[in-house]
Short mmCIF file of C-alpha atoms and ligand atoms in Angstrom, two decimals:
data_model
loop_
_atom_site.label_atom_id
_atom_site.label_comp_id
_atom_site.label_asym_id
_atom_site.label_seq_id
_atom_site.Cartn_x
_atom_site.Cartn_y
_atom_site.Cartn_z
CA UNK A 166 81.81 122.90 123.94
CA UNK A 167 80.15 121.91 120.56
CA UNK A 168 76.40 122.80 119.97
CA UNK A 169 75.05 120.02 117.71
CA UNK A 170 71.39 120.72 116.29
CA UNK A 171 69.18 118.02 115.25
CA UNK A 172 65.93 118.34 113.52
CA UNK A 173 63.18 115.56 114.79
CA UNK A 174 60.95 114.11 112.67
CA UNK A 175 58.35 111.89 114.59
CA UNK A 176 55.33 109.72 113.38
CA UNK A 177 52.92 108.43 115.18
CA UNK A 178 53.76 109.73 118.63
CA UNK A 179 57.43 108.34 117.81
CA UNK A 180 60.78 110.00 117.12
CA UNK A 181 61.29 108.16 113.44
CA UNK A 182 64.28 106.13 113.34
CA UNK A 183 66.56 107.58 111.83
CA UNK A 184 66.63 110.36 114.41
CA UNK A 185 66.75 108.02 116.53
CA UNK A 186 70.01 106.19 115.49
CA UNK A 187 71.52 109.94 114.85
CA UNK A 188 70.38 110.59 118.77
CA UNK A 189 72.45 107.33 119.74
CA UNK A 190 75.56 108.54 118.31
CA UNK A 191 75.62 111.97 119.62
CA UNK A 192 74.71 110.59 123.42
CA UNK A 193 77.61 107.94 123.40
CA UNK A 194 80.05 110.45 122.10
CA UNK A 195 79.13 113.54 124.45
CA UNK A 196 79.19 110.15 127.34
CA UNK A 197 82.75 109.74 126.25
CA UNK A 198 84.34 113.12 125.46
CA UNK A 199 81.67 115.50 127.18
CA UNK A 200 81.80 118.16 123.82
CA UNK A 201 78.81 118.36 122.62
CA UNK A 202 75.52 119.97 123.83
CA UNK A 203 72.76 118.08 122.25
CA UNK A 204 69.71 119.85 120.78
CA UNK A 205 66.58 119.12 118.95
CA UNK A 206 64.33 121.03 116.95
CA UNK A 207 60.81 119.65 116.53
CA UNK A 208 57.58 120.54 114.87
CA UNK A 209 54.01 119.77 113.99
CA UNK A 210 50.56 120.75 114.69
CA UNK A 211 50.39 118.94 117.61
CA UNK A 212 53.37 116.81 119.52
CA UNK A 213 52.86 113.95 121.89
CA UNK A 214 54.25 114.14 125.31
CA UNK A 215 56.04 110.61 124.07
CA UNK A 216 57.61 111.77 121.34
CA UNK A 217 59.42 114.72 124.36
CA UNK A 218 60.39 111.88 126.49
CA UNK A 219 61.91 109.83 124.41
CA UNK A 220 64.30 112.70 123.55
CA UNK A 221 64.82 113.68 126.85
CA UNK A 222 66.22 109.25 127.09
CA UNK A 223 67.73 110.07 123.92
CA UNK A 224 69.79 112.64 125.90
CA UNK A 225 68.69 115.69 124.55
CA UNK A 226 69.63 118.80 126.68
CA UNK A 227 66.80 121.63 125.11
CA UNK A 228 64.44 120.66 122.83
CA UNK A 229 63.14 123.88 120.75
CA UNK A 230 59.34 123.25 119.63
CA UNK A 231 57.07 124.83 117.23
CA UNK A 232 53.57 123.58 117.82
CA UNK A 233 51.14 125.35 115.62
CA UNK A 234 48.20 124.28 113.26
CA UNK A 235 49.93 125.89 109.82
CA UNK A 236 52.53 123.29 110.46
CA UNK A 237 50.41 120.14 110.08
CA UNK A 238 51.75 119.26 106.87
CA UNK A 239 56.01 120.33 105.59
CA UNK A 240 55.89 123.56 104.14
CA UNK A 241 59.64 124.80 103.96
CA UNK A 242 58.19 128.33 103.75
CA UNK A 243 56.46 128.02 106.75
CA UNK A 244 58.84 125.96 108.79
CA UNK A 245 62.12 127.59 107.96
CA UNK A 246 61.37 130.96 110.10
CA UNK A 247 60.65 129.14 112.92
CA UNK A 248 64.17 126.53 112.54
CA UNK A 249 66.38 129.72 111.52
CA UNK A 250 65.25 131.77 114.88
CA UNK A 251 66.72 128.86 116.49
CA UNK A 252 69.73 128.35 114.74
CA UNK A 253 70.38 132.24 115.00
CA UNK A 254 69.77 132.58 118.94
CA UNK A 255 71.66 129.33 120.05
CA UNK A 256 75.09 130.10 117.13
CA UNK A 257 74.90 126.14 116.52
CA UNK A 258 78.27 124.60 114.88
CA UNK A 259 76.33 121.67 113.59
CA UNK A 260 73.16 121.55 112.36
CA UNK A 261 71.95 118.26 111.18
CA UNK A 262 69.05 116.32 109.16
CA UNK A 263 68.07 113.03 108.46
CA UNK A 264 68.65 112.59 104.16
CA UNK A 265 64.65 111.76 104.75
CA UNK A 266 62.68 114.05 101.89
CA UNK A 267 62.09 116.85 104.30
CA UNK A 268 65.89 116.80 105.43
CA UNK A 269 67.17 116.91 101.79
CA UNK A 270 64.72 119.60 100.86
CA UNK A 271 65.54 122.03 104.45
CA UNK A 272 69.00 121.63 104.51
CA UNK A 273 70.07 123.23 101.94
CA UNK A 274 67.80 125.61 102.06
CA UNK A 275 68.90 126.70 105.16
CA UNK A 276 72.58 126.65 104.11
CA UNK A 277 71.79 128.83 101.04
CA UNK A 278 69.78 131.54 103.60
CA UNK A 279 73.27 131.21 106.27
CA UNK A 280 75.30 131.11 103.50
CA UNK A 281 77.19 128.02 105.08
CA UNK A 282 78.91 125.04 103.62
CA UNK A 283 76.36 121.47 103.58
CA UNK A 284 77.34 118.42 103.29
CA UNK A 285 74.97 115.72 102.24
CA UNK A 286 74.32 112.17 103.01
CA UNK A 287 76.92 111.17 105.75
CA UNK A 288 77.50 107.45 106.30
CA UNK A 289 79.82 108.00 109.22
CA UNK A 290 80.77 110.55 111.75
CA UNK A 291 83.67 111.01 113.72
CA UNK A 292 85.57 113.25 116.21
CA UNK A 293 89.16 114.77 115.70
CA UNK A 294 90.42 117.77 117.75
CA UNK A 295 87.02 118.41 119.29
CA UNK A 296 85.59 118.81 115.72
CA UNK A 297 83.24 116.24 113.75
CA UNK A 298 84.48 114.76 110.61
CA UNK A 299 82.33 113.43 108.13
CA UNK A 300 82.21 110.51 105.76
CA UNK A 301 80.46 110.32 102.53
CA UNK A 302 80.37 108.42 99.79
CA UNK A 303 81.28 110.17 96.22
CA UNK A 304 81.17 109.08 92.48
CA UNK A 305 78.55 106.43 92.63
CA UNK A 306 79.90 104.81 96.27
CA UNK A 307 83.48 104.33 94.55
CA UNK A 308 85.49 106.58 96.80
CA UNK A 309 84.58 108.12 100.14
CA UNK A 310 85.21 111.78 101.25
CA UNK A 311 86.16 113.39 104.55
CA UNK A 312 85.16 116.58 105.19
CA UNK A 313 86.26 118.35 108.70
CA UNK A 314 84.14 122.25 108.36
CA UNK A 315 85.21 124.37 111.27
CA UNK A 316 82.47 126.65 110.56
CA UNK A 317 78.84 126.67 110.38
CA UNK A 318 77.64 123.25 108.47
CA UNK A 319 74.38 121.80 107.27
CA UNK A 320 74.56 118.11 106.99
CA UNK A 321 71.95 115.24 106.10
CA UNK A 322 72.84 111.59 107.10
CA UNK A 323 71.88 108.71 105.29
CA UNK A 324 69.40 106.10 107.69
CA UNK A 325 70.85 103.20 109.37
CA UNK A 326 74.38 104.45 109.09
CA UNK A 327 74.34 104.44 113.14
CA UNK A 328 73.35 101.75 115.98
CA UNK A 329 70.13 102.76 117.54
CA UNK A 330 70.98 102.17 121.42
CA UNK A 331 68.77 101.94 124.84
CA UNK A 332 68.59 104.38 127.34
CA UNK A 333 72.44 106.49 127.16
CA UNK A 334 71.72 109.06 129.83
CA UNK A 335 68.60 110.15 130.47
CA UNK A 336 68.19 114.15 130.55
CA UNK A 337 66.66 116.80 132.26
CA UNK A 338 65.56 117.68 129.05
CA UNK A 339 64.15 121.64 128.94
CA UNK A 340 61.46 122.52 126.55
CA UNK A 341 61.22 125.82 124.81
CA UNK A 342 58.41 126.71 122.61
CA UNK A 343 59.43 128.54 119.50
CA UNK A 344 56.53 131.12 118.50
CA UNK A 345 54.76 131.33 115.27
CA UNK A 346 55.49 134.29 112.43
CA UNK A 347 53.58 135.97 110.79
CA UNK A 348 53.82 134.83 106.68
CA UNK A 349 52.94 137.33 104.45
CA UNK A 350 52.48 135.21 101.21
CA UNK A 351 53.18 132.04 100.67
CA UNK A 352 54.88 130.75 97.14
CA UNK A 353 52.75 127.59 97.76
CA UNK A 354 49.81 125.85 100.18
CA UNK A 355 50.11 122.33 100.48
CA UNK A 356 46.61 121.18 101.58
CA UNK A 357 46.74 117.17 101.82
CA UNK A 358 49.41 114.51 101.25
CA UNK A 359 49.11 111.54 100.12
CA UNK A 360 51.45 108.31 100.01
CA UNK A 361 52.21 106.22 96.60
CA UNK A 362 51.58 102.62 97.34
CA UNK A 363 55.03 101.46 96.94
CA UNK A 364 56.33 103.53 100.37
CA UNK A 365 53.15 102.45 102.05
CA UNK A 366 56.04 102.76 104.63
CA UNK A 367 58.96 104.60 104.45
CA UNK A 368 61.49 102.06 103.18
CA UNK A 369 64.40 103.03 106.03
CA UNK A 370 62.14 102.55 108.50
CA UNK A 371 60.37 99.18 107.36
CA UNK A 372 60.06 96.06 109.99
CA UNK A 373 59.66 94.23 106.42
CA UNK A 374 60.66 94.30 103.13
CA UNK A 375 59.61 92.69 99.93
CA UNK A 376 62.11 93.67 97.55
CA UNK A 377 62.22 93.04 93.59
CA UNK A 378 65.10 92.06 91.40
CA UNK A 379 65.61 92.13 87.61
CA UNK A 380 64.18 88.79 87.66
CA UNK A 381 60.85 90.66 88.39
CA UNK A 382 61.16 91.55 84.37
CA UNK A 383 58.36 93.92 84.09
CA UNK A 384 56.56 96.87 85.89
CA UNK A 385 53.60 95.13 85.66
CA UNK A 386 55.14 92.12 87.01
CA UNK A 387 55.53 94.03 90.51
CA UNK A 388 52.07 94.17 91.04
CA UNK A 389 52.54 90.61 92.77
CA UNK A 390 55.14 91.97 94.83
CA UNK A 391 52.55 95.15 96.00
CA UNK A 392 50.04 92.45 96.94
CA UNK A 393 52.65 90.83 98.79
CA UNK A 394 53.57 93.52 100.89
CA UNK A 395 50.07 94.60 101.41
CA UNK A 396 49.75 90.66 103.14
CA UNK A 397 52.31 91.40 105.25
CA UNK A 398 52.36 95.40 106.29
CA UNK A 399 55.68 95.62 104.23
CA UNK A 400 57.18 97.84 101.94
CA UNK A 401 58.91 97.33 98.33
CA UNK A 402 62.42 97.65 97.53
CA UNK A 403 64.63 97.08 94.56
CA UNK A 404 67.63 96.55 93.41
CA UNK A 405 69.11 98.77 90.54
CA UNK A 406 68.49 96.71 87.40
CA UNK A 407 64.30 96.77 88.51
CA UNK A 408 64.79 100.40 89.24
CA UNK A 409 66.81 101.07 85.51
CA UNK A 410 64.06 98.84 83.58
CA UNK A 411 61.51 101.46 84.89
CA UNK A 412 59.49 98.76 87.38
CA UNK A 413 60.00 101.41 90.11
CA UNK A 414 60.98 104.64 90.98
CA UNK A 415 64.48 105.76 92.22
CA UNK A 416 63.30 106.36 95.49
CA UNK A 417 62.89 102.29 95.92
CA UNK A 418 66.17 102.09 95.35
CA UNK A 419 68.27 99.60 98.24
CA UNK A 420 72.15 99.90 98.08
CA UNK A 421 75.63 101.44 97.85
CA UNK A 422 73.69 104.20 96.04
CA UNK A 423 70.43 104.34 97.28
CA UNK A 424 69.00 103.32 100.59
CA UNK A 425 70.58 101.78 103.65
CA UNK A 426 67.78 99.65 105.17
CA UNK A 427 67.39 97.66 108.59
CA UNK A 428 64.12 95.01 108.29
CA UNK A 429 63.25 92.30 110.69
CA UNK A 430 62.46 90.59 107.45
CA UNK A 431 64.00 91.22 104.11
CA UNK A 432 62.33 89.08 101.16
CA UNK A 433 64.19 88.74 97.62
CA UNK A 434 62.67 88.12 94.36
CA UNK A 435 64.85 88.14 91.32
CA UNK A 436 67.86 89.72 93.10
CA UNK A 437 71.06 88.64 92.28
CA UNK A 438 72.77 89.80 95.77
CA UNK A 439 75.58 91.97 94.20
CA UNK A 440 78.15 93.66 96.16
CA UNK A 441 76.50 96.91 95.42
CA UNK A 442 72.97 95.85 96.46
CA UNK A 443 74.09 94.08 99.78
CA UNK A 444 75.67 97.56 100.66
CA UNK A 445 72.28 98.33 101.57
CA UNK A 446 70.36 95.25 102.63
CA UNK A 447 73.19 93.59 105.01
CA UNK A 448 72.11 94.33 108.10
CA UNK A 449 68.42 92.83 107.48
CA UNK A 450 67.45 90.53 110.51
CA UNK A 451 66.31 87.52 108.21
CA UNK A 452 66.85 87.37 104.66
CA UNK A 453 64.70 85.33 102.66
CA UNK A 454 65.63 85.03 98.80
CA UNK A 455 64.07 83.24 95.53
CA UNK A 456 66.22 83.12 92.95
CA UNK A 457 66.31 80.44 90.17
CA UNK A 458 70.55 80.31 89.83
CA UNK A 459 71.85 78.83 92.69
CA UNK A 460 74.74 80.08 92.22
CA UNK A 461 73.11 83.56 92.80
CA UNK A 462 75.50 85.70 95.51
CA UNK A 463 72.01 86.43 97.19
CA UNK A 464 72.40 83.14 98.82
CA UNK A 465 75.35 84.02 100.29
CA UNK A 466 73.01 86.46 102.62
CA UNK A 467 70.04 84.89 103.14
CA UNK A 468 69.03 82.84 105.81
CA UNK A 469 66.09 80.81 103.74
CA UNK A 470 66.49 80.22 100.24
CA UNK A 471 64.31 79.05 97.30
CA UNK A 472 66.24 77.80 93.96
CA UNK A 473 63.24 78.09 91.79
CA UNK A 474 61.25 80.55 89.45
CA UNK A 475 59.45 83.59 91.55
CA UNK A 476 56.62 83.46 89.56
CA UNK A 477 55.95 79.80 90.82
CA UNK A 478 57.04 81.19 94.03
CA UNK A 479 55.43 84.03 94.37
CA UNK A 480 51.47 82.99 94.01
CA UNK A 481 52.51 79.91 96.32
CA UNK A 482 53.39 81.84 98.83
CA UNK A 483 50.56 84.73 98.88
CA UNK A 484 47.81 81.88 99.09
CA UNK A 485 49.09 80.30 101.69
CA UNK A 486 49.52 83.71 103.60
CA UNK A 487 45.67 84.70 102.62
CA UNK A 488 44.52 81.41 104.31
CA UNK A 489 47.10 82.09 107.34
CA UNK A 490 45.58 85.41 107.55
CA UNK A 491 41.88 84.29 107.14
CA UNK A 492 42.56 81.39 109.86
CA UNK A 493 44.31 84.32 111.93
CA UNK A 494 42.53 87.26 110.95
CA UNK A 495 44.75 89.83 111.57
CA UNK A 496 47.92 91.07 109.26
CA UNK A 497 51.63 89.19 109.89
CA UNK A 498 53.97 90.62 112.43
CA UNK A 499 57.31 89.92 111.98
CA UNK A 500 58.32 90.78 115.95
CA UNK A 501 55.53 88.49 117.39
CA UNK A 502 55.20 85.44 114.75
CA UNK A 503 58.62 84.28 115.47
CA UNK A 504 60.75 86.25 113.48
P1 LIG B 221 70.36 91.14 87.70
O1 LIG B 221 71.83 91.19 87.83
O2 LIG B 221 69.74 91.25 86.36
O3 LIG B 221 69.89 89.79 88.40
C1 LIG B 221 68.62 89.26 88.27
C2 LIG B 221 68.54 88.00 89.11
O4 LIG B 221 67.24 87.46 89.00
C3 LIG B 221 69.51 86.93 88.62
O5 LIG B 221 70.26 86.46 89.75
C4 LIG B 221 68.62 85.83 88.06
O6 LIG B 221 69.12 84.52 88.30
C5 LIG B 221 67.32 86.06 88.81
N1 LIG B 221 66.13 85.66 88.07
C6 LIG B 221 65.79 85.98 86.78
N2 LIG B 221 64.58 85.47 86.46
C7 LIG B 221 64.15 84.79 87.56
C8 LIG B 221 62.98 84.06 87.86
N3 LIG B 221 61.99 83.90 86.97
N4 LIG B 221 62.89 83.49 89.08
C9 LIG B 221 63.87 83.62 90.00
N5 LIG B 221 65.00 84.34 89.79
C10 LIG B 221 65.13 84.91 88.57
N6 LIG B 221 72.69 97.91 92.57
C11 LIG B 221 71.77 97.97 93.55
O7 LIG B 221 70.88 97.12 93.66
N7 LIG B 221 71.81 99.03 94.43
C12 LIG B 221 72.76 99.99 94.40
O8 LIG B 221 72.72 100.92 95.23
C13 LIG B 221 73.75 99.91 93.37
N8 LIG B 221 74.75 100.82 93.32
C14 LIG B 221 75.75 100.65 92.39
C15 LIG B 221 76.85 101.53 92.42
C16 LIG B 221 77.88 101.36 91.49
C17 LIG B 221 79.05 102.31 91.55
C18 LIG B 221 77.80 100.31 90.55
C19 LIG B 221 78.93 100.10 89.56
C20 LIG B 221 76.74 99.44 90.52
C21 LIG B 221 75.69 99.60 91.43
N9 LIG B 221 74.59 98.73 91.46
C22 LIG B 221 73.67 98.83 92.46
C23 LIG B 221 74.38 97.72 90.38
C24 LIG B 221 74.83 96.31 90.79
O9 LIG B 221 76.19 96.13 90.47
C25 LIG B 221 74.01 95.24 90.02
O10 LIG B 221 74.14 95.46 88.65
C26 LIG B 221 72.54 95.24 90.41
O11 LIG B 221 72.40 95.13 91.81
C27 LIG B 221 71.84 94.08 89.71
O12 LIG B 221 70.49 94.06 90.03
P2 LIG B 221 69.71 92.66 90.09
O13 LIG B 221 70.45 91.70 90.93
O14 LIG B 221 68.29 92.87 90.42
O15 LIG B 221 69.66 92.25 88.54
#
């Protein structure tokens, strides 16, 4: 029997996605082949009873908490004591992340302290001779690597490389509350965070995405895109040549080498739809893409297109959403306006 630890992150009384889908996988394989013992490590200054049973229909068998008021904000410091007690008592095989910023930053952290192989950013994940073998994708997405540890690993796995599914099996999930230690200094106090406007959500998790091409042209151009997004609760994406010219930062990033996202609603301005790009966006509910080739491979994806320039488009398109929002008064939703 295989111990496989996952680290929650939830928001908003919610397990966040990505833990989610990484839930999914584990429950359908221990429903097939009965090896693994699922477990969950979760934190924060205070967790909702919601965020418990959803593991517990996630299949979780214990769920190790640490509910204490110095953990209101991610502090590595503070946090790792608590995760390592847990890793140490229950001798987990696997111990896994989501490649979120609080994943990339613990894992291999905690590697380093159990001196243990980790292996980052897992697209796939499967099972030969009891043991998990991961998939990854090396040199810029060219070639992928499989990695089998039989030891101790630390992985992080990239968002919306797994299904999320329904109910598997519910548990009889146990709780156990991990207890607080005693710091005696800290390297750093974080006392507030705040969120740059162009995650206003965190891009894996968006229902809807406006995302910006080369054709966008200039930083300054992506203003409109902001305002867009702001109309309709999304969050901005972009392709590589907007992210290279300096409109956005890396973290924006959508494809083969950046981020694998799952909208309701994926909107395209100035994208050309390459092979690399689609990597990332093909799995959007509806695409919508402006492009002014139509030629463009975007096309190929989307479910609406507009042959035309964006900056026609674009102002078009925000006025009329203004006056549906005036007439509606109340911000777009992509799961009950039809979408
Ligand atoms: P461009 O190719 O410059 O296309 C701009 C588009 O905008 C064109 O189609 C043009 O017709 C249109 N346009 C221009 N002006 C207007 C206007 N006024 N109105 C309407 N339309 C207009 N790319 C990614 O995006 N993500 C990745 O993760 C990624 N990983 C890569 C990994 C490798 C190993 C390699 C080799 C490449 C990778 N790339 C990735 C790069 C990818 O191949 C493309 O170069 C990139 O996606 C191009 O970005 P783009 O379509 O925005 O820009």
């Amino acid at each position: 029997m295989k111990n496989v630890l996952i680290l929650i992150e939830h928001r908003n009384d919610r397990v966040i996605r990505v833990c989610r889908q990484i839930l999914s996988f584990f429950s359908l394989a221990s429903s097939h082949t009965d090896v693994f013992t699922i477990n969950a490590f979760i934190y924060g200054e205070k967790i909702n009873q919601n965020v418990y049973d959803e593991l517990s229909k996630l299949g979780v068998h214990q769920v190790f908490s640490a509910m204490d008021d110095t953990l209101n904000h991610y502090n590595p410091e503070i946090l790792s004591p608590f995760f390592s007690d847990v890793i140490q008592t229950l001798d987990q095989q696997y111990i896994l992340f989501s490649n979120t910023a609080i994943g990339k930053d613990l894992a291999p952290r905690l590697a380093h302290q159990f001196s243990s192989e980790m292996v980052s950013d897992i697209i796939d994940i499967s099972i030969k001779d009891g043991l998990l073998r991961f998939t990854r994708p090396i040199y810029g997405g060219k070639i992928f690597e499989y990695i089998q540890p039989e030891e101790r690993v630390f992985v992080t796995i990239r968002a919306n490389s797994f299904e999320e599914t329904n109910l598997i099996r519910k548990m009889n999930t146990q709780i156990n509350f991990v207890h607080s230690k005693k710091i005696e200094k800290l390297m750093y106090i974080l006392k507030a965070a705040t969120q740059k406007k162009e995650s206003a959500q965190v891009l894996t998790e968006a229902e809807v995405i406006v995302c910006g091409g080369g054709g966008m042209k200039s930083k300054k151009n992506f203003e409109i895109l902001y305002e867009l997004a702001d109309l309709l609760g999304a969050s901005v994406g972009a392709s590589r040549a907007a992210v290279d010219g300096g409109y956005i930062s890396r973290s924006a990033l959508i494809g083969q080498t950046g981020k694998r996202v799952k909208p309701k609603l994926y909107l395209a301005f100035g994208v050309s739809g390459s092979m690399q790009h689609a990597a990332g966006m093909s799995t959007a509910g509806y695409v919508v893409a402006v492009n002014q080739d139509p030629e463009a491979l975007i096309f190929n994806f989307a479910d609406f297109g507009i042959v035309g320039d964006l900056f026609q488009v674009l102002p078009l398109l925000i006025k009329e959403l203004k006056k549906y929002k005036e007439n509606n008064d109340r911000c777009i939703n992509p799961s009950s306006d039809g979408f």
